[in-house]
PDB file of C-alpha atoms in Angstrom:
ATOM      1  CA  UNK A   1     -13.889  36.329 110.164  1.00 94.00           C
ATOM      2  CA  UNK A   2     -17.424  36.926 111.925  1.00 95.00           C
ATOM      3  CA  UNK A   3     -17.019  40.538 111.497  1.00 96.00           C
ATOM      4  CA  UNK A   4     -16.209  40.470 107.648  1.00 97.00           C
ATOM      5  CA  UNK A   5     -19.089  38.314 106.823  1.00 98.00           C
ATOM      6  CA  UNK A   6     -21.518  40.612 108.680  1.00 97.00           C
ATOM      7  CA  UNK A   7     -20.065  43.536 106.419  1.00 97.00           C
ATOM      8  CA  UNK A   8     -20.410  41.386 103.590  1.00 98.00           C
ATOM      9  CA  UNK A   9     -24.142  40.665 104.952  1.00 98.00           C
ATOM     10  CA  UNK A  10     -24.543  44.963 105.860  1.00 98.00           C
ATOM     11  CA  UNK A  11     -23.070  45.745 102.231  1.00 98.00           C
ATOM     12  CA  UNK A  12     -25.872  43.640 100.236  1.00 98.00           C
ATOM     13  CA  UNK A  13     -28.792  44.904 102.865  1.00 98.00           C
ATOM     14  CA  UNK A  14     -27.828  48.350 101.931  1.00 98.00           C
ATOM     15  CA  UNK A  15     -28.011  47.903  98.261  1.00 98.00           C
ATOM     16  CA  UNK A  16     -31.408  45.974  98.672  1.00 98.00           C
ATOM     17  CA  UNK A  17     -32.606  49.391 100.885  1.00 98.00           C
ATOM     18  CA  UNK A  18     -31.033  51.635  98.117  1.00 98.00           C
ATOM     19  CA  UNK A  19     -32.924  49.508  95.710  1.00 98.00           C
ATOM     20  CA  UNK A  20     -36.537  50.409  97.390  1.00 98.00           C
ATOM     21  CA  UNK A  21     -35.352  53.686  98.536  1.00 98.00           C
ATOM     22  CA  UNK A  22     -35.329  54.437  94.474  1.00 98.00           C
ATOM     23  CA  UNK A  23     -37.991  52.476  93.112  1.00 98.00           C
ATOM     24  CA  UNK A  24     -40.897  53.667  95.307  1.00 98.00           C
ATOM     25  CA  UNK A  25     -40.563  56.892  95.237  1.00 98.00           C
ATOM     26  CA  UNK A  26     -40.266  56.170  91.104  1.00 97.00           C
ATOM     27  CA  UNK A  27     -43.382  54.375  91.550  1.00 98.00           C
ATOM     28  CA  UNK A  28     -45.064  57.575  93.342  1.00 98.00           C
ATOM     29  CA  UNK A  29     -44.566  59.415  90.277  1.00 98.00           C
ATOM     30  CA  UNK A  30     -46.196  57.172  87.981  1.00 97.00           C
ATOM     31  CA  UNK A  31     -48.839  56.604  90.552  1.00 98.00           C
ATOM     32  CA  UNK A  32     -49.546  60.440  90.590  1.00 97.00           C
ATOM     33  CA  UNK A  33     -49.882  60.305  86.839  1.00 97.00           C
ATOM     34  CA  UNK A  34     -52.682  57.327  86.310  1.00 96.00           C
ATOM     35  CA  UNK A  35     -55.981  58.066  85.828  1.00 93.00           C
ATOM     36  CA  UNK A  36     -57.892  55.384  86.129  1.00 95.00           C
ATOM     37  CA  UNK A  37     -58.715  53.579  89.303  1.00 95.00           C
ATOM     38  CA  UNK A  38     -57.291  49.897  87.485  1.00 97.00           C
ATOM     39  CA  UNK A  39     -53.912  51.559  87.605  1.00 96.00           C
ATOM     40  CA  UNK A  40     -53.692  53.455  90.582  1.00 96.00           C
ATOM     41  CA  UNK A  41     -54.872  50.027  92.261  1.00 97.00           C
ATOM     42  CA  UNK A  42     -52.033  48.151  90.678  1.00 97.00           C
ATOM     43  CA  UNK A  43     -49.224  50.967  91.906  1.00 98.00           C
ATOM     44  CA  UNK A  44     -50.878  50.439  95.106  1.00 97.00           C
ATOM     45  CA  UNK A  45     -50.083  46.698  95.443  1.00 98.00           C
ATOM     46  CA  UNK A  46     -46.356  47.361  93.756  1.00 98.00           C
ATOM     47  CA  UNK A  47     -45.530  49.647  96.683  1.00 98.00           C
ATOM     48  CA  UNK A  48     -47.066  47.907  99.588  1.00 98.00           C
ATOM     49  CA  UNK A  49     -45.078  45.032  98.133  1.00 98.00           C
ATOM     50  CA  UNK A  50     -41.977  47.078  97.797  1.00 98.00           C
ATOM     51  CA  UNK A  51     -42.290  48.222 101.001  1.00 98.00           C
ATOM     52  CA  UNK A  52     -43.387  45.479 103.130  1.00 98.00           C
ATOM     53  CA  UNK A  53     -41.116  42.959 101.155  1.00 98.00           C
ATOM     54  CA  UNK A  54     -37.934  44.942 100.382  1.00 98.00           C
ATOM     55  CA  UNK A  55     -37.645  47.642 102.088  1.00 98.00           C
ATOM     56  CA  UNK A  56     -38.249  47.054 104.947  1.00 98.00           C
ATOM     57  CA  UNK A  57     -36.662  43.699 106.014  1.00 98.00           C
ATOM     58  CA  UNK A  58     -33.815  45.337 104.108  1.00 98.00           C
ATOM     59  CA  UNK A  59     -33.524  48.282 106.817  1.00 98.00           C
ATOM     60  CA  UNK A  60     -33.718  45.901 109.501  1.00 98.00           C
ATOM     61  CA  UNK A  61     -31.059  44.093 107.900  1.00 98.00           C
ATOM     62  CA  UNK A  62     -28.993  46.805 107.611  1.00 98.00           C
ATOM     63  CA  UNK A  63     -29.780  48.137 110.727  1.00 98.00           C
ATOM     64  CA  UNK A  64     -28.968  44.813 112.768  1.00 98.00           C
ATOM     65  CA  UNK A  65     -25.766  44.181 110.524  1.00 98.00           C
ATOM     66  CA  UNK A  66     -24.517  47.693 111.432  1.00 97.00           C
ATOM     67  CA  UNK A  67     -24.871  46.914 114.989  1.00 96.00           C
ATOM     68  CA  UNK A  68     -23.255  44.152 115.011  1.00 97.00           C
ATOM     69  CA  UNK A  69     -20.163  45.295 113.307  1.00 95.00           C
ATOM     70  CA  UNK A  70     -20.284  48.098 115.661  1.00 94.00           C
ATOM     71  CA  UNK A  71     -20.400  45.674 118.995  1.00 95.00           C
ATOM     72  CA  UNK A  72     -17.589  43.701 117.500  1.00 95.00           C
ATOM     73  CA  UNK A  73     -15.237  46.879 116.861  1.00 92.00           C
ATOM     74  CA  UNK A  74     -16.695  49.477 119.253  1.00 91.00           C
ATOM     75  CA  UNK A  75     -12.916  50.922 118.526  1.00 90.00           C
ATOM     76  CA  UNK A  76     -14.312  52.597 115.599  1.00 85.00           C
ATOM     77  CA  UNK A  77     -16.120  55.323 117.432  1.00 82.00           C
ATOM     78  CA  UNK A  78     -12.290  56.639 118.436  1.00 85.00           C
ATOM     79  CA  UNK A  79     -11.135  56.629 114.954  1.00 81.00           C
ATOM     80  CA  UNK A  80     -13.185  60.109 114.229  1.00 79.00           C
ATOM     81  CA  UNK A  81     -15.993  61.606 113.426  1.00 93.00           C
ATOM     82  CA  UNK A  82     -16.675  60.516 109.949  1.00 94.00           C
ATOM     83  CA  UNK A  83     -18.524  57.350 111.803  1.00 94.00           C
ATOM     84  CA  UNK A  84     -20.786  59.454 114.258  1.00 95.00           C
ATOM     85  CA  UNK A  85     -21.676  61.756 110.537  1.00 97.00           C
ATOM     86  CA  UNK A  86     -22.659  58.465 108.828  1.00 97.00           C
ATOM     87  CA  UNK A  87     -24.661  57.205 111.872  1.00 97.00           C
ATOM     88  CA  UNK A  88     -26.415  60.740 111.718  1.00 98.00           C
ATOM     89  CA  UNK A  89     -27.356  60.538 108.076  1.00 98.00           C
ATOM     90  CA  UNK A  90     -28.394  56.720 108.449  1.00 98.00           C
ATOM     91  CA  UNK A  91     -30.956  58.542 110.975  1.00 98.00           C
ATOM     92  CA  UNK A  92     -32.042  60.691 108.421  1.00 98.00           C
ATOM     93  CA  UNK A  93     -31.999  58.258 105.719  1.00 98.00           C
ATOM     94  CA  UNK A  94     -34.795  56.602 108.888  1.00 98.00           C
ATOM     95  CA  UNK A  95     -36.975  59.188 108.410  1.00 98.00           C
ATOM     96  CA  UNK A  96     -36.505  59.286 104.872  1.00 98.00           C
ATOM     97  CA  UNK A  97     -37.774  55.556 104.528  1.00 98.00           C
ATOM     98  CA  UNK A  98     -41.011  56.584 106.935  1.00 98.00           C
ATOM     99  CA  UNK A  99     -41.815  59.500 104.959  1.00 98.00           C
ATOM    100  CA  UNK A 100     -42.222  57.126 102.113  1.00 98.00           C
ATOM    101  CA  UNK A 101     -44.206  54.697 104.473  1.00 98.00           C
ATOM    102  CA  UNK A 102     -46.395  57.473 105.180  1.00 98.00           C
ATOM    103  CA  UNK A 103     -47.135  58.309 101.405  1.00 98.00           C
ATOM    104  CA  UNK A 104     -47.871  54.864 100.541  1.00 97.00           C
ATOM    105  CA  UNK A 105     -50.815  55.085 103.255  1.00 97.00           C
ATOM    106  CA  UNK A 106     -51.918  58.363 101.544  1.00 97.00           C
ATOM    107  CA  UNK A 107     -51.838  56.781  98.042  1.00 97.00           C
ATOM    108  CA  UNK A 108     -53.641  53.350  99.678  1.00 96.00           C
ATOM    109  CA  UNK A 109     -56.703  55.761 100.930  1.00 96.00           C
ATOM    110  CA  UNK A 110     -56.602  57.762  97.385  1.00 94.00           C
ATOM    111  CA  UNK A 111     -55.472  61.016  99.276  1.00 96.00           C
ATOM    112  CA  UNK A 112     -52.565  62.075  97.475  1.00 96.00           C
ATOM    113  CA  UNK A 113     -52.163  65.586  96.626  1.00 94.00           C
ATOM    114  CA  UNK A 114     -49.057  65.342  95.313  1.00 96.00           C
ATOM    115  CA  UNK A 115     -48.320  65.959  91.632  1.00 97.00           C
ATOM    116  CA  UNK A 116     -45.474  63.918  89.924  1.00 97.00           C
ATOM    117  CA  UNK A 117     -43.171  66.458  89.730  1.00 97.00           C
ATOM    118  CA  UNK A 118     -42.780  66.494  93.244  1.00 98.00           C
ATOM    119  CA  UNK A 119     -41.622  62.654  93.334  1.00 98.00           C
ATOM    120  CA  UNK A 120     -39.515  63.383  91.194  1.00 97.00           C
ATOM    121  CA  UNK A 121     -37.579  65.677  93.086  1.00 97.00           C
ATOM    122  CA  UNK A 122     -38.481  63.619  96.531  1.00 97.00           C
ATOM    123  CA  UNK A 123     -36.765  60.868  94.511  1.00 96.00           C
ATOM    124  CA  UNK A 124     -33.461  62.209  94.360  1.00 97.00           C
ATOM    125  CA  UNK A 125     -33.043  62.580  98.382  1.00 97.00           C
ATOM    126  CA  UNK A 126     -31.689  59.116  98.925  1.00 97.00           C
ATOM    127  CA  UNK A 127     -28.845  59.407  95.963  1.00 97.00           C
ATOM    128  CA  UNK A 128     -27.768  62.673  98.346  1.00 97.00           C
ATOM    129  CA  UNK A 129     -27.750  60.808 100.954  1.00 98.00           C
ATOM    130  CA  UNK A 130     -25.902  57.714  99.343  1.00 98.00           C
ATOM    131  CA  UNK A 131     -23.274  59.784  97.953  1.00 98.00           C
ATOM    132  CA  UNK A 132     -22.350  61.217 101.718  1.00 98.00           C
ATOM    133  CA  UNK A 133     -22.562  58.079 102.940  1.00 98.00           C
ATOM    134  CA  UNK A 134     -20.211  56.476 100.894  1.00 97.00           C
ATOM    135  CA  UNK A 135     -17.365  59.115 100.578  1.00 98.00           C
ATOM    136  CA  UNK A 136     -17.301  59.096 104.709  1.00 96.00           C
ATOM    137  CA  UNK A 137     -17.061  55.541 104.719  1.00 95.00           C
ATOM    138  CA  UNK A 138     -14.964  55.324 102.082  1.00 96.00           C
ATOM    139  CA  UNK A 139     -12.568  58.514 102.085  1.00 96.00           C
ATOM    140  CA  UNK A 140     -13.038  59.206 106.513  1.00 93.00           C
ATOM    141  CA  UNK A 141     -12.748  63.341 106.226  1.00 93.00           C
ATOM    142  CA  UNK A 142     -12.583  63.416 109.810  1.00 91.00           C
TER     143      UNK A 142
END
């Protein structure tokens, strides 16, 4: 019973990180479009929020949820290598969540030089990212 509750718990952590993981980056792109320095200092305080608040207790979450399933059914590491793929993209999908750490410290000094167009694409890294995720959890190619 332990174990389902703490994929209950790992399911809604992952939607809260998915939730960030989209919105900041969305938030970069309107950031990159103000103008004036009453805006950009109101995106600023949205993503440290975001970040700080959400996102990041969110990956922990996940994170800790993950491992505990994992200690309870260490089995699943014999059952193929759709698990060791998902582990490798939730390192990625690491990375991903720094690199987004990293910009809001650019935006917070004023030292983006980024134009909007390139959020936009950044933003659609996480749905790739999701969608892998899911259909080796879900469907186990291998």
């Amino acid at each position: 019973m332990l174990y389902l509750w703490l994929k209950a718990l790992h399911i809604v952590a992952i939607v809260c990180w998915f939730a960030g993981l989209f919105y900041l980056p969305r938030l970069f792109v309107y950031h990159a479009m103000s103008e004036d320095q009453l805006s950009r200092e109101r995106f600023q305080t949205m993503e440290r929020k975001l970040y700080r608040g959400i996102m990041m207790p969110s990956m922990i979450a996940t994170l800790l949820f993950g491992i505990g399933m994992i200690a309870m059914n260490p089995g699943l590491f014999a059952t193929g290598g759709w698990l060791h793929a998902k582990l490798a993209l939730v390192i990625v999908l690491i990375g991903y969540h720094h690199l987004c750490g990293a910009q809001l410290k650019r935006f917070a000094r004023d030292q983006n030089n980024r134009s909007h167009v390139f959020y936009r694409w950044f933003n659609e890294f996480p749905v790739l990212l999701l969608l892998a995720i899911v259909v080796l959890v879900v469907v186990k190619p291998f």
